[in-house]
Coordinates of C-alpha atoms and ligand atoms in Angstrom, one line a residue:
M1 CA 25.9 -10.5 -4.4
A2 CA 25.6 -10.1 -0.6
G3 CA 25.3 -6.8 1.0
E4 CA 27.4 -7.4 4.2
K5 CA 30.0 -4.7 3.6
T6 CA 27.7 -2.0 2.2
G7 CA 24.6 -3.0 4.3
L8 CA 22.5 -2.6 1.1
Q9 CA 19.4 -4.7 0.4
L10 CA 17.1 -4.3 -2.6
L11 CA 13.5 -5.4 -2.5
D12 CA 13.5 -6.8 -6.0
F13 CA 11.5 -8.5 -8.8
W14 CA 13.4 -10.1 -11.7
V15 CA 11.6 -8.5 -14.7
S16 CA 10.7 -5.1 -13.2
P17 CA 12.3 -2.4 -15.3
F18 CA 12.3 -0.3 -12.1
A19 CA 14.2 -2.9 -10.1
Q20 CA 16.5 -3.4 -13.1
R21 CA 17.5 0.3 -13.0
C22 CA 18.6 -0.1 -9.5
R23 CA 20.5 -3.4 -10.1
I24 CA 22.3 -1.9 -13.1
A25 CA 23.2 1.2 -11.1
L26 CA 24.5 -0.8 -8.1
A27 CA 26.6 -2.9 -10.5
E28 CA 28.0 0.2 -12.3
K29 CA 29.0 1.5 -8.9
G30 CA 30.5 -1.8 -7.8
L31 CA 28.3 -1.9 -4.7
A32 CA 27.5 -5.3 -3.3
Y33 CA 23.9 -5.8 -2.2
E34 CA 21.5 -8.5 -1.2
S35 CA 18.6 -9.0 -3.5
L36 CA 15.3 -9.7 -1.7
P37 CA 12.9 -11.0 -4.4
Q38 CA 9.3 -10.2 -3.7
D39 CA 6.0 -11.9 -4.6
L40 CA 4.0 -9.1 -6.0
A41 CA 0.8 -11.1 -6.3
N42 CA 1.0 -11.8 -2.6
K43 CA 2.9 -9.0 -0.9
G44 CA 4.8 -9.8 2.2
E45 CA 5.0 -8.0 5.5
L46 CA 8.5 -6.6 4.7
L47 CA 7.3 -4.8 1.5
L48 CA 4.2 -3.4 3.1
R49 CA 6.2 -2.1 6.1
V50 CA 9.0 -0.5 4.1
N51 CA 6.9 1.0 1.3
P52 CA 3.5 1.6 3.0
V53 CA 2.6 4.4 0.6
H54 CA 3.0 2.7 -2.8
K55 CA 3.5 -0.9 -1.8
K56 CA 5.7 -1.4 -4.8
I57 CA 9.3 -2.5 -5.5
P58 CA 12.0 -1.5 -5.8
V59 CA 12.9 -0.4 -2.2
L60 CA 16.5 0.1 -1.1
L61 CA 17.4 -0.6 2.5
H62 CA 20.7 0.8 3.7
D63 CA 22.1 -0.2 7.1
G64 CA 19.0 0.3 9.1
R65 CA 18.3 3.8 7.8
P66 CA 14.8 4.7 6.7
P67 CA 13.9 2.9 3.4
V68 CA 14.4 4.6 0.0
C69 CA 11.5 4.0 -2.5
E70 CA 11.1 4.8 -6.2
S71 CA 13.8 3.7 -8.7
L72 CA 15.0 7.1 -9.9
I73 CA 15.2 8.4 -6.3
I74 CA 17.2 5.3 -5.4
L75 CA 19.6 6.2 -8.3
H76 CA 20.0 9.7 -6.9
Y77 CA 20.5 8.3 -3.4
L78 CA 23.3 6.0 -4.6
D79 CA 25.1 8.9 -6.2
E80 CA 24.8 11.0 -3.0
A81 CA 25.3 8.2 -0.4
F82 CA 28.4 6.8 -2.1
P83 CA 30.3 9.8 -3.5
G84 CA 33.4 7.7 -3.9
T85 CA 31.8 5.5 -6.6
P86 CA 31.5 6.4 -10.3
P87 CA 28.7 9.0 -10.6
L88 CA 25.6 8.1 -12.6
L89 CA 24.5 11.6 -13.3
P90 CA 26.7 14.0 -15.3
A91 CA 28.3 17.0 -13.5
D92 CA 26.8 19.7 -15.7
P93 CA 23.4 21.0 -14.4
V94 CA 21.9 21.2 -17.9
A95 CA 23.1 17.7 -18.8
R96 CA 21.6 16.5 -15.5
A97 CA 18.3 18.2 -16.2
H98 CA 18.2 16.6 -19.7
A99 CA 19.0 13.2 -18.4
R100 CA 16.1 13.5 -15.9
F101 CA 13.8 14.8 -18.7
W102 CA 14.4 11.8 -21.0
A103 CA 14.2 9.3 -18.1
D104 CA 10.8 10.7 -17.2
Y105 CA 9.7 10.8 -20.9
A106 CA 10.5 7.1 -21.4
E107 CA 8.6 6.1 -18.3
K108 CA 5.5 8.2 -19.0
K109 CA 5.3 7.5 -22.7
V110 CA 6.9 4.1 -23.4
F111 CA 6.2 2.2 -20.1
D112 CA 2.8 3.7 -19.4
C113 CA 1.6 3.4 -23.0
G114 CA 3.0 -0.2 -23.0
T115 CA 0.9 -1.0 -20.0
T116 CA -2.2 0.3 -21.8
L117 CA -1.3 -2.0 -24.8
W118 CA -1.2 -5.2 -22.7
K119 CA -3.9 -4.3 -20.1
R120 CA -6.6 -2.7 -22.1
T121 CA -8.7 -3.7 -25.2
G122 CA -10.8 -1.9 -27.8
Q123 CA -10.4 1.8 -28.2
A124 CA -8.0 2.4 -25.3
Q125 CA -5.6 -0.2 -26.8
A126 CA -6.1 1.2 -30.3
Q127 CA -5.3 4.7 -29.2
A128 CA -2.1 3.5 -27.4
R129 CA -0.6 2.2 -30.7
P130 CA 0.2 5.5 -32.4
E131 CA 1.2 7.0 -29.1
M132 CA 3.8 4.2 -28.6
V133 CA 5.1 4.5 -32.2
E134 CA 5.5 8.3 -31.7
A135 CA 7.2 7.9 -28.4
L136 CA 9.7 5.4 -29.8
R137 CA 10.3 7.6 -32.9
T138 CA 10.9 10.5 -30.5
L139 CA 13.4 8.6 -28.4
D140 CA 15.1 7.3 -31.6
A141 CA 15.5 10.8 -32.9
E142 CA 16.8 12.1 -29.5
L143 CA 19.4 9.3 -29.6
G144 CA 20.3 10.2 -33.2
D145 CA 23.9 9.2 -33.9
K146 CA 25.1 9.4 -30.4
A147 CA 26.5 6.3 -28.7
Y148 CA 24.4 6.8 -25.6
L149 CA 21.4 8.9 -24.8
A150 CA 23.4 11.7 -23.1
G151 CA 26.4 11.5 -25.5
E152 CA 29.5 9.5 -25.5
A153 CA 29.3 8.1 -21.9
F154 CA 26.9 5.5 -20.6
G155 CA 25.1 6.9 -17.5
F156 CA 21.9 7.8 -15.6
V157 CA 19.5 8.2 -18.6
D158 CA 20.7 5.0 -20.2
I159 CA 20.3 3.1 -17.0
A160 CA 16.8 4.6 -16.6
V161 CA 15.7 3.7 -20.1
V162 CA 17.4 0.5 -21.1
P163 CA 15.2 -1.8 -19.1
F164 CA 12.2 -0.7 -21.2
A165 CA 14.1 -1.7 -24.3
T166 CA 13.6 -5.4 -23.5
W167 CA 9.8 -4.8 -23.4
I168 CA 9.7 -3.0 -26.8
L169 CA 9.6 -6.1 -28.9
G170 CA 6.5 -7.2 -27.0
Y171 CA 4.9 -3.9 -27.5
G172 CA 5.6 -4.2 -31.3
R173 CA 4.0 -7.6 -31.4
L174 CA 0.9 -6.5 -29.3
A175 CA 0.4 -3.4 -31.4
E176 CA 1.5 -5.0 -34.7
F177 CA 4.3 -2.6 -35.7
S178 CA 7.9 -3.3 -36.7
V179 CA 10.2 -2.1 -34.0
E180 CA 13.1 -2.4 -36.5
E181 CA 11.4 0.1 -38.7
V182 CA 10.2 2.5 -36.0
C183 CA 13.3 2.8 -33.8
P184 CA 16.4 1.1 -35.4
R185 CA 18.9 3.4 -33.7
L186 CA 17.3 2.7 -30.3
L187 CA 17.6 -1.1 -30.9
A188 CA 21.3 -0.7 -31.8
W189 CA 21.8 1.4 -28.6
A190 CA 20.1 -1.2 -26.5
K191 CA 22.5 -3.8 -27.9
R192 CA 25.4 -1.5 -27.2
C193 CA 24.3 -1.1 -23.6
G194 CA 23.9 -4.9 -23.4
E195 CA 27.6 -5.2 -24.0
R196 CA 28.2 -3.8 -20.5
E197 CA 28.3 -6.4 -17.8
S198 CA 26.0 -4.3 -15.5
V199 CA 23.3 -4.5 -18.1
A200 CA 23.9 -8.0 -19.5
K201 CA 23.6 -9.5 -16.0
N202 CA 20.5 -7.7 -15.0
L203 CA 18.2 -7.7 -18.1
Y204 CA 16.4 -10.7 -19.7
P205 CA 16.0 -11.6 -23.4
P206 CA 13.0 -9.8 -25.1
E207 CA 11.4 -13.3 -25.7
K208 CA 11.3 -14.0 -22.0
V209 CA 9.9 -10.6 -21.3
Y210 CA 7.3 -11.1 -24.0
E211 CA 6.3 -14.4 -22.2
F212 CA 5.9 -12.4 -19.0
I213 CA 3.8 -9.8 -20.8
G214 CA 1.5 -12.7 -21.9
Y215 CA 1.2 -13.7 -18.2
L216 CA 0.4 -10.1 -17.2
K217 CA -2.3 -9.9 -20.0
D218 CA -3.9 -13.1 -19.0
T219 CA -3.8 -12.3 -15.3
Y220 CA -4.5 -8.6 -15.0
G221 CA -5.7 -7.6 -18.5
D222 CA -9.2 -6.5 -19.3
K223 CA -11.4 -9.5 -20.2
Ligands
GS8_301 C1 7.3 2.3 -10.1 C2 7.5 0.9 -9.4 C3 6.6 -0.1 -9.9 O1 5.7 0.1 -10.8 C4 9.5 3.4 -9.5 O2 10.1 2.6 -8.7 O3 10.1 4.0 -10.3 N1 7.6 4.7 -10.1 C5 8.0 3.4 -9.4 N2 6.8 -1.4 -9.4 C6 5.9 -2.5 -9.7 C7 6.7 -3.6 -10.3 S1 7.3 -3.2 -12.0 O4 6.0 -2.8 -12.8 C8 5.2 -3.0 -8.5 O5 5.8 -3.2 -7.4 N3 3.9 -3.3 -8.6 C9 3.2 -3.9 -7.6 C10 1.8 -3.3 -7.6 O6 1.5 -2.4 -8.3 O7 1.0 -3.8 -6.8

């Protein structure tokens, strides 16, 4: 997709769950954009210039305006800058607050704990295992029998959390637990989300993500 009409460009990385959030959100809103893939092992001048604070992707560029960094902030920005597109966040303030709460929970618990699982060894890794299982059980219980995390409609919290779902299989393998036993409803939800074109086009199969986790472990993991 090119961003000529909207003037949108995304500093991107294929398997990044944070970039995937933005790509799914842009697709849900029907906003064309140009993806600018970044080499994170050898960061280029553009990334360092547009995100000098964190030096991380994703970064959204919009028509020469100051860059917008941080995936969830980008999602909020898209809702605010393109009011004519389908909103990601629900209208009700309490529902919005809950959506933000669970997006934050999944990132802090599942993604951060997952990073400990592939990066660390010994006691740190061993401690992360029960934390991961508890976090997945908690998310599974929060989902319960709902179709999507916030109820009957797919939205902000699903977009924020579903990229992590493709990493869960890898976490289960690393920590030797059965994801099917720990979070069956979450797996069914991820499959349901994957039926949407916005998600299907922007996520990768868990096996491919697991291969990438192996690369991360070999390259950046504790030796
Ligand atoms: C996290 C972005 C991030 O970790 C957000 O956008 O929500 N809180 C931020 N980006 C990673 C790639 S995905 O793991 C990144 O750019 N890493 C490069 C680095 O750390 O050097």
